[in-house]
Steps between C-alpha positions, in 0.01 A plus 500: 500500500508194272470154650850425375646799684318408820614139470864601452474737797340226714771249409781744576339600831441134592869425459614817678253485790501123537873469542611516865601850596477734800121537480438126470750430778328750729158351421608139559684587821196689628261212431727231646559696819155655554254309281299601194183618672597868529734536202251672264599860594862411423402353162268791416782747559733298278243502218434872543872570497540315171200688357674826593819397316292387199318833496829690515632302204185553291486870586862543396613600845845344483654848502291597802600180677862593431438853629360363824774239521582579861136458605500147359837433664348607833204266445742223411696538823182525707400167350842352576485615862149367547590160354800479732277592793258221405793259463621591850151441645469164323842385616416561866132396477389253766433147371260433787181451299339193359513437129133582440503840669564814301693780667320824568423691181711803428341837430355507145636853459853391591473203265378728220787744554747212507372367168511847347857575606619157384341550157580867437854452626570183301733585209403176321139616471597856408731380223236268357244778455726795425761328282368166373132581446564766230689235301201262522221739405481850353413690817470825305188371326323367808160662562307511828315186392831335412638597842198342667553182296865488603410550866236226481751264336761590760259429786399165349862389473606631841199357683567158348872511586470646849214273605700202371801601712269565796338157466837325479629687805181427694526129422861497614391666822254218576787259547628704793396332824791479744672790675818413311320509163332830583829654612673372185222643281513834677875524452480382139238769441720754674791405277279524191369841605851626573613364163218689330610818677861451389389425142316831487783689671766371256312602183 
């Protein structure tokens, strides 16, 4: 891969991944409601999911993805249901904790699966890699080394973007001190998570 190709790919991914969407909404809602300390499994799954879509695009698996359309639809709806479940839990979460305390960490495995279903079932991400990426670079000429360079570039961009969103959400969470503020944040997060689920469901 030439530096120019990698730069163009990085710029396009920065715009696509940095713009608020279902994945970003789920991440921000998670951090505001539960804190950033245990969010790494969720982020890791999101990055792995994007690497899977990138690999499918480079390997020319668009036809296979179309063949297994119903499998991806099932993943999509699993993600929607899980996001709605999280939204329900956030909405009814107890505000009886002080502002410095973090709620009990959720299972890393459950967080990883949540991140994976959100990413693999997100049509915005799928369309970027399967439809837009081939118009940015010539995926037919990508070698194994070129694939590795694309993955490394993808990870660099996504880590920067997702950690930025995580930091902003964590800072917003620090302002929550009263029961009323905590309840409002929980319900705002629930609304954001439900909105992310609806955004995925409607695409």
